[in-house]
PDB file of C-alpha atoms in Angstrom:
ATOM      1  CA  GLU K  38      15.054   8.476  11.154  1.00 53.00           C
ATOM      2  CA  ALA K  39      11.949   9.480  12.310  1.00 57.00           C
ATOM      3  CA  ASP K  40       9.904  10.922   9.040  1.00 92.00           C
ATOM      4  CA  ILE K  41       6.173  11.068   7.482  1.00 96.00           C
ATOM      5  CA  TYR K  42       5.657   8.815   4.405  1.00 95.00           C
ATOM      6  CA  GLN K  43       3.487   9.230   1.575  1.00 97.00           C
ATOM      7  CA  THR K  44       2.855   6.907  -0.857  1.00 96.00           C
ATOM      8  CA  PRO K  45       2.276   6.708  -4.158  1.00 97.00           C
ATOM      9  CA  ARG K  46       3.878   9.557  -5.147  1.00 96.00           C
ATOM     10  CA  TYR K  47       2.361  10.162  -8.191  1.00 96.00           C
ATOM     11  CA  LEU K  48      -1.088   8.463  -9.459  1.00 97.00           C
ATOM     12  CA  VAL K  49      -3.009   8.742 -12.463  1.00 97.00           C
ATOM     13  CA  ILE K  50      -6.466   6.816 -12.458  1.00 96.00           C
ATOM     14  CA  GLY K  51      -9.416   6.792 -14.714  1.00 96.00           C
ATOM     15  CA  THR K  52     -12.757   8.366 -13.481  1.00 97.00           C
ATOM     16  CA  GLY K  53     -14.719   5.998 -10.781  1.00 96.00           C
ATOM     17  CA  LYS K  54     -11.943   4.109  -9.553  1.00 95.00           C
ATOM     18  CA  LYS K  55     -11.432   3.648  -5.915  1.00 96.00           C
ATOM     19  CA  ILE K  56      -7.894   5.085  -4.192  1.00 96.00           C
ATOM     20  CA  THR K  57      -6.208   4.991  -1.078  1.00 97.00           C
ATOM     21  CA  LEU K  58      -3.793   7.573  -0.164  1.00 97.00           C
ATOM     22  CA  GLU K  59      -1.231   6.137   2.440  1.00 98.00           C
ATOM     23  CA  CYS K  60       0.440   8.058   4.987  1.00 98.00           C
ATOM     24  CA  SER K  61       2.833   7.052   7.840  1.00 97.00           C
ATOM     25  CA  GLN K  62       4.614   8.763  10.165  1.00 96.00           C
ATOM     26  CA  THR K  63       7.088   7.244  12.445  1.00 93.00           C
ATOM     27  CA  MET K  64       7.604   9.959  14.995  1.00 92.00           C
ATOM     28  CA  GLY K  65       4.801   8.846  17.382  1.00 92.00           C
ATOM     29  CA  HIS K  66       3.153  11.843  16.851  1.00 94.00           C
ATOM     30  CA  ASP K  67      -1.014  11.789  17.793  1.00 93.00           C
ATOM     31  CA  LYS K  68      -1.678  14.531  15.641  1.00 94.00           C
ATOM     32  CA  MET K  69      -2.245  13.927  11.915  1.00 96.00           C
ATOM     33  CA  TYR K  70      -3.686  16.220   9.185  1.00 96.00           C
ATOM     34  CA  TRP K  71      -4.684  16.064   5.029  1.00 96.00           C
ATOM     35  CA  TYR K  72      -4.288  19.063   3.222  1.00 95.00           C
ATOM     36  CA  GLN K  73      -5.344  19.552  -0.742  1.00 95.00           C
ATOM     37  CA  GLN K  74      -2.890  22.079  -2.356  1.00 94.00           C
ATOM     38  CA  ASP K  75      -4.565  23.564  -5.474  1.00 88.00           C
ATOM     39  CA  PRO K  76      -2.289  24.526  -8.598  1.00 81.00           C
ATOM     40  CA  GLY K  77      -2.657  28.065  -7.209  1.00 76.00           C
ATOM     41  CA  MET K  78      -0.364  26.624  -4.155  1.00 86.00           C
ATOM     42  CA  GLU K  79      -3.100  27.542  -1.529  1.00 88.00           C
ATOM     43  CA  LEU K  80      -3.295  24.957   1.285  1.00 92.00           C
ATOM     44  CA  HIS K  81      -6.772  23.693   2.341  1.00 92.00           C
ATOM     45  CA  LEU K  82      -7.263  21.565   5.321  1.00 92.00           C
ATOM     46  CA  ILE K  83      -9.557  18.406   4.358  1.00 94.00           C
ATOM     47  CA  HIS K  84      -9.625  16.369   7.531  1.00 95.00           C
ATOM     48  CA  TYR K  85      -7.741  16.072  10.574  1.00 94.00           C
ATOM     49  CA  SER K  86      -7.210  13.580  13.671  1.00 95.00           C
ATOM     50  CA  TYR K  87      -6.179  13.797  17.402  1.00 92.00           C
ATOM     51  CA  GLY K  88      -5.389  10.464  18.246  1.00 93.00           C
ATOM     52  CA  VAL K  89      -6.708   6.899  17.222  1.00 95.00           C
ATOM     53  CA  ASN K  90     -10.384   6.660  16.337  1.00 95.00           C
ATOM     54  CA  SER K  91     -10.585  10.235  16.187  1.00 94.00           C
ATOM     55  CA  THR K  92     -11.455  11.808  12.693  1.00 95.00           C
ATOM     56  CA  GLU K  93     -12.809  15.515  11.870  1.00 93.00           C
ATOM     57  CA  LYS K  94     -13.642  17.248   8.671  1.00 92.00           C
ATOM     58  CA  GLY K  95     -11.690  20.322   7.898  1.00 89.00           C
ATOM     59  CA  ASP K  96     -12.368  23.993   6.738  1.00 82.00           C
ATOM     60  CA  LEU K  97     -12.650  22.560   2.721  1.00 83.00           C
ATOM     61  CA  SER K  98     -15.136  20.124   2.118  1.00 80.00           C
ATOM     62  CA  SER K  99     -14.277  16.875   0.656  1.00 84.00           C
ATOM     63  CA  GLU K 100     -15.663  13.684  -1.009  1.00 89.00           C
ATOM     64  CA  SER K 101     -12.734  11.632   0.698  1.00 93.00           C
ATOM     65  CA  THR K 102     -12.719   9.944   3.578  1.00 94.00           C
ATOM     66  CA  VAL K 103      -9.812   9.216   6.455  1.00 96.00           C
ATOM     67  CA  SER K 104      -9.406   6.369   9.241  1.00 96.00           C
ATOM     68  CA  ARG K 105      -7.243   6.361  11.937  1.00 97.00           C
ATOM     69  CA  ILE K 106      -6.843   3.012  13.616  1.00 97.00           C
ATOM     70  CA  ARG K 107      -3.110   3.107  14.313  1.00 96.00           C
ATOM     71  CA  THR K 108      -1.606   6.230  15.595  1.00 96.00           C
ATOM     72  CA  GLU K 109       1.362   5.780  12.804  1.00 96.00           C
ATOM     73  CA  HIS K 110      -1.198   5.565   9.838  1.00 97.00           C
ATOM     74  CA  PHE K 111      -3.650   8.486   8.567  1.00 98.00           C
ATOM     75  CA  PRO K 112      -4.724   6.626   5.458  1.00 98.00           C
ATOM     76  CA  LEU K 113      -6.978   8.646   2.623  1.00 97.00           C
ATOM     77  CA  THR K 114      -9.338   7.178   0.529  1.00 96.00           C
ATOM     78  CA  LEU K 115     -12.064   8.281  -2.300  1.00 94.00           C
ATOM     79  CA  GLU K 116     -14.561   5.991  -3.244  1.00 94.00           C
ATOM     80  CA  SER K 117     -15.386   7.118  -6.658  1.00 94.00           C
ATOM     81  CA  ALA K 118     -12.746   9.508  -8.354  1.00 94.00           C
ATOM     82  CA  ARG K 119     -13.251  12.591 -10.487  1.00 94.00           C
ATOM     83  CA  PRO K 120     -11.587  14.727 -12.442  1.00 95.00           C
ATOM     84  CA  SER K 121     -12.248  17.230 -10.019  1.00 93.00           C
ATOM     85  CA  HIS K 122      -9.997  15.759  -7.695  1.00 94.00           C
ATOM     86  CA  THR K 123      -7.068  15.832  -9.469  1.00 95.00           C
ATOM     87  CA  SER K 124      -4.925  18.056  -7.312  1.00 95.00           C
ATOM     88  CA  GLN K 125      -1.645  17.489  -4.632  1.00 96.00           C
ATOM     89  CA  TYR K 126      -2.153  15.781  -1.442  1.00 97.00           C
ATOM     90  CA  LEU K 127      -0.321  16.520   1.625  1.00 97.00           C
ATOM     91  CA  CYS K 128      -0.560  14.691   4.792  1.00 97.00           C
ATOM     92  CA  ALA K 129       1.145  16.416   7.964  1.00 97.00           C
ATOM     93  CA  SER K 130       1.709  15.189  11.857  1.00 96.00           C
ATOM     94  CA  SER K 131       2.162  16.782  15.296  1.00 93.00           C
ATOM     95  CA  ASP K 132       3.246  15.912  18.455  1.00 89.00           C
ATOM     96  CA  HIS K 133       0.943  16.901  21.359  1.00 81.00           C
ATOM     97  CA  ARG K 134       3.471  18.783  23.415  1.00 83.00           C
ATOM     98  CA  ASP K 135       4.247  20.801  20.545  1.00 81.00           C
ATOM     99  CA  TYR K 136       1.452  20.738  18.152  1.00 82.00           C
ATOM    100  CA  GLU K 137       1.693  23.922  16.406  1.00 87.00           C
ATOM    101  CA  LYS K 138       4.864  22.707  14.622  1.00 92.00           C
ATOM    102  CA  LEU K 139       3.744  20.575  11.390  1.00 95.00           C
ATOM    103  CA  PHE K 140       5.480  17.994   9.752  1.00 95.00           C
ATOM    104  CA  PHE K 141       4.824  17.474   6.246  1.00 96.00           C
ATOM    105  CA  GLY K 142       4.989  14.570   3.818  1.00 97.00           C
ATOM    106  CA  SER K 143       6.524  14.936   0.377  1.00 96.00           C
ATOM    107  CA  GLY K 144       2.903  14.940  -0.911  1.00 96.00           C
ATOM    108  CA  THR K 145       0.695  12.469  -3.564  1.00 97.00           C
ATOM    109  CA  GLN K 146       0.106  13.857  -6.892  1.00 96.00           C
ATOM    110  CA  LEU K 147      -3.273  13.105  -8.074  1.00 96.00           C
ATOM    111  CA  SER K 148      -4.621  13.046 -11.567  1.00 96.00           C
ATOM    112  CA  VAL K 149      -8.259  11.851 -12.196  1.00 96.00           C
ATOM    113  CA  LEU K 150      -8.507  11.463 -16.077  1.00 95.00           C
TER     114      LEU K 150
ATOM    115  CA  GLY V 228     -12.235  32.200  12.552  1.00 79.00           C
ATOM    116  CA  GLU V 229      -9.122  33.506  11.593  1.00 85.00           C
ATOM    117  CA  ASN V 230      -8.192  34.635   8.013  1.00 90.00           C
ATOM    118  CA  VAL V 231      -4.717  35.136   6.796  1.00 95.00           C
ATOM    119  CA  GLU V 232      -3.705  37.165   3.765  1.00 96.00           C
ATOM    120  CA  GLN V 233       0.071  37.090   2.057  1.00 97.00           C
ATOM    121  CA  HIS V 234       2.033  39.431  -0.523  1.00 97.00           C
ATOM    122  CA  PRO V 235       3.516  39.559  -2.893  1.00 97.00           C
ATOM    123  CA  SER V 236       1.968  36.110  -5.362  1.00 96.00           C
ATOM    124  CA  THR V 237       5.239  36.317  -6.860  1.00 97.00           C
ATOM    125  CA  LEU V 238       8.867  37.709  -6.262  1.00 98.00           C
ATOM    126  CA  SER V 239      11.789  37.458  -7.918  1.00 98.00           C
ATOM    127  CA  VAL V 240      15.002  38.920  -6.741  1.00 98.00           C
ATOM    128  CA  GLN V 241      18.960  39.182  -7.821  1.00 98.00           C
ATOM    129  CA  GLU V 242      21.331  36.650  -6.137  1.00 97.00           C
ATOM    130  CA  GLY V 243      22.410  38.865  -2.653  1.00 97.00           C
ATOM    131  CA  ASP V 244      19.922  41.372  -2.559  1.00 97.00           C
ATOM    132  CA  SER V 245      16.599  40.772   0.261  1.00 98.00           C
ATOM    133  CA  ALA V 246      13.357  39.487   0.027  1.00 98.00           C
ATOM    134  CA  VAL V 247      10.465  40.592   2.086  1.00 98.00           C
ATOM    135  CA  ILE V 248       6.806  38.913   2.429  1.00 98.00           C
ATOM    136  CA  LYS V 249       4.361  40.069   4.379  1.00 98.00           C
ATOM    137  CA  CYS V 250       1.102  38.920   5.952  1.00 98.00           C
ATOM    138  CA  THR V 251      -1.588  40.200   7.569  1.00 97.00           C
ATOM    139  CA  TYR V 252      -3.887  38.028   9.775  1.00 96.00           C
ATOM    140  CA  SER V 253      -7.470  38.900  11.107  1.00 94.00           C
ATOM    141  CA  ASP V 254      -7.832  37.540  15.090  1.00 91.00           C
ATOM    142  CA  SER V 255      -6.460  39.668  17.162  1.00 89.00           C
ATOM    143  CA  ALA V 256      -5.950  36.589  19.772  1.00 88.00           C
ATOM    144  CA  SER V 257      -3.664  34.638  17.338  1.00 91.00           C
ATOM    145  CA  ASN V 258      -0.823  33.902  19.223  1.00 90.00           C
ATOM    146  CA  TYR V 259       1.579  31.672  17.066  1.00 93.00           C
ATOM    147  CA  PHE V 260       3.127  32.788  13.739  1.00 96.00           C
ATOM    148  CA  PRO V 261       4.815  29.729  11.598  1.00 96.00           C
ATOM    149  CA  TRP V 262       6.752  30.572   8.061  1.00 98.00           C
ATOM    150  CA  TYR V 263       6.757  27.161   6.196  1.00 98.00           C
ATOM    151  CA  LYS V 264       9.125  26.904   2.838  1.00 97.00           C
ATOM    152  CA  GLN V 265       8.514  24.234   0.050  1.00 97.00           C
ATOM    153  CA  GLU V 266      10.418  23.538  -2.316  1.00 95.00           C
ATOM    154  CA  LEU V 267       9.981  21.935  -5.512  1.00 92.00           C
ATOM    155  CA  GLY V 268       8.371  18.151  -5.304  1.00 90.00           C
ATOM    156  CA  LYS V 269       8.448  18.480  -1.465  1.00 92.00           C
ATOM    157  CA  GLY V 270       6.047  18.988   1.322  1.00 95.00           C
ATOM    158  CA  PRO V 271       6.429  22.388   3.373  1.00 96.00           C
ATOM    159  CA  GLN V 272       9.008  22.493   5.966  1.00 96.00           C
ATOM    160  CA  LEU V 273       8.732  25.024   9.163  1.00 96.00           C
ATOM    161  CA  ILE V 274      12.134  27.198   8.589  1.00 97.00           C
ATOM    162  CA  ILE V 275      11.320  29.851  11.523  1.00 97.00           C
ATOM    163  CA  ASP V 276       8.331  30.959  14.129  1.00 96.00           C
ATOM    164  CA  ILE V 277       7.844  33.661  16.499  1.00 95.00           C
ATOM    165  CA  ARG V 278       4.618  33.715  19.323  1.00 91.00           C
ATOM    166  CA  SER V 279       3.307  36.923  20.059  1.00 87.00           C
ATOM    167  CA  ASN V 280       4.972  37.940  23.072  1.00 86.00           C
ATOM    168  CA  VAL V 281       8.067  38.505  20.682  1.00 85.00           C
ATOM    169  CA  GLY V 282       8.638  41.630  18.251  1.00 91.00           C
ATOM    170  CA  GLU V 283      11.228  39.572  16.348  1.00 95.00           C
ATOM    171  CA  LYS V 284      13.189  36.784  16.034  1.00 95.00           C
ATOM    172  CA  LYS V 285      16.071  35.765  13.773  1.00 96.00           C
ATOM    173  CA  ASP V 286      17.619  32.710  12.433  1.00 95.00           C
ATOM    174  CA  GLN V 287      20.817  33.193  10.561  1.00 96.00           C
ATOM    175  CA  ARG V 288      19.924  34.595   6.921  1.00 97.00           C
ATOM    176  CA  ILE V 289      16.254  34.743   7.873  1.00 98.00           C
ATOM    177  CA  ALA V 290      14.122  36.795  10.105  1.00 98.00           C
ATOM    178  CA  VAL V 291      10.507  36.975  10.777  1.00 98.00           C
ATOM    179  CA  THR V 292       8.866  40.629  12.843  1.00 97.00           C
ATOM    180  CA  LEU V 293       5.411  40.731  14.567  1.00 96.00           C
ATOM    181  CA  ASN V 294       3.301  43.897  14.931  1.00 95.00           C
ATOM    182  CA  LYS V 295       0.318  42.833  16.894  1.00 93.00           C
ATOM    183  CA  THR V 296      -1.044  46.100  16.687  1.00 93.00           C
ATOM    184  CA  ALA V 297      -1.339  46.622  12.948  1.00 94.00           C
ATOM    185  CA  LYS V 298      -1.815  42.791  13.017  1.00 95.00           C
ATOM    186  CA  HIS V 299       0.993  41.925  10.463  1.00 95.00           C
ATOM    187  CA  PHE V 300       4.424  39.985  10.508  1.00 97.00           C
ATOM    188  CA  SER V 301       6.801  39.699   7.760  1.00 98.00           C
ATOM    189  CA  LEU V 302       9.367  37.371   6.749  1.00 98.00           C
ATOM    190  CA  HIS V 303      13.091  38.651   5.845  1.00 98.00           C
ATOM    191  CA  ILE V 304      15.410  37.078   4.030  1.00 98.00           C
ATOM    192  CA  THR V 305      18.871  38.613   3.455  1.00 97.00           C
ATOM    193  CA  GLU V 306      21.844  37.725   1.136  1.00 98.00           C
ATOM    194  CA  THR V 307      19.294  35.741  -0.712  1.00 98.00           C
ATOM    195  CA  GLN V 308      20.831  32.663  -2.683  1.00 97.00           C
ATOM    196  CA  PRO V 309      19.454  30.381  -5.408  1.00 96.00           C
ATOM    197  CA  GLU V 310      18.919  27.532  -3.003  1.00 96.00           C
ATOM    198  CA  ASP V 311      16.385  29.987  -1.145  1.00 98.00           C
ATOM    199  CA  SER V 312      14.143  29.537  -4.655  1.00 98.00           C
ATOM    200  CA  ALA V 313      10.801  28.076  -3.091  1.00 97.00           C
ATOM    201  CA  VAL V 314       6.967  28.989  -2.392  1.00 97.00           C
ATOM    202  CA  TYR V 315       6.845  30.267   1.529  1.00 98.00           C
ATOM    203  CA  PHE V 316       3.883  30.078   3.440  1.00 97.00           C
ATOM    204  CA  CYS V 317       2.945  31.934   6.304  1.00 97.00           C
ATOM    205  CA  ALA V 318       0.462  31.103   8.537  1.00 96.00           C
ATOM    206  CA  ALA V 319      -1.862  32.004  12.082  1.00 94.00           C
ATOM    207  CA  LYS V 320      -2.683  29.684  14.691  1.00 89.00           C
ATOM    208  CA  ASP V 321      -6.664  29.892  14.901  1.00 78.00           C
ATOM    209  CA  THR V 322      -7.129  30.272  18.560  1.00 73.00           C
ATOM    210  CA  GLY V 323     -10.928  29.064  18.459  1.00 69.00           C
ATOM    211  CA  PHE V 324      -9.911  25.846  16.632  1.00 67.00           C
ATOM    212  CA  GLN V 325      -6.547  25.476  17.518  1.00 73.00           C
ATOM    213  CA  LYS V 326      -5.459  24.685  13.925  1.00 82.00           C
ATOM    214  CA  LEU V 327      -3.087  26.763  11.480  1.00 89.00           C
ATOM    215  CA  VAL V 328      -4.518  28.738   9.014  1.00 91.00           C
ATOM    216  CA  PHE V 329      -2.132  29.354   6.431  1.00 93.00           C
ATOM    217  CA  GLY V 330      -1.405  32.346   3.825  1.00 95.00           C
ATOM    218  CA  THR V 331      -2.207  32.056  -0.361  1.00 94.00           C
ATOM    219  CA  GLY V 332       1.670  31.392  -0.503  1.00 96.00           C
ATOM    220  CA  THR V 333       4.495  33.450  -2.225  1.00 97.00           C
ATOM    221  CA  ARG V 334       6.612  32.151  -4.754  1.00 97.00           C
ATOM    222  CA  LEU V 335      10.030  33.825  -4.381  1.00 98.00           C
ATOM    223  CA  LEU V 336      13.025  33.235  -7.574  1.00 98.00           C
ATOM    224  CA  VAL V 337      16.438  33.829  -6.858  1.00 98.00           C
ATOM    225  CA  SER V 338      18.179  34.619 -10.186  1.00 96.00           C
ATOM    226  CA  PRO V 339      21.991  34.303 -10.130  1.00 92.00           C
TER     227      PRO V 339
END
């Protein structure tokens, strides 16, 4: 079944640790996105990619970085996590033929102590 | 760029009642308006969308209406059920950046 997967679902780490949040999709979508969702529910676009080797920063400034080496994989990395990075991170993808329709993963809830 | 406002932030209804969530947008050139439903512990899921050349669209118990002149659109849920309880997001396509801009979300609670 075509889907979009995020791992881990929950992550609790200490300040200063390097972390990578994984996102993979099996739908062959060329566009992928990372959203940060704060406790107030708002969705903030932090990174997006229109294809392999393409990455752009979103509307909300983020200290995280992303890479897109393979079509299906769009990992997000924090070099040195801080408590201010505590949030829900949602990955999404869309197809270039219908790019407006986003498919979201279930998210990673990150807590930095 | 596009700006989307959504109201109310929370909405409580009794099972069987109707629920209405309203959104306004700023960019008159926006032409695509989706609605997403986010259940607890899951990512948002597209439930219905409408384009600017259509005034209303229905899918069973849910409907979306669009008023281009006033730049607002609404989600209508009839005969609400407890499983409709979730957070609902409206969005509009930013024609300049070709990305979706989301509203701030509405937490809907349907009580049995």
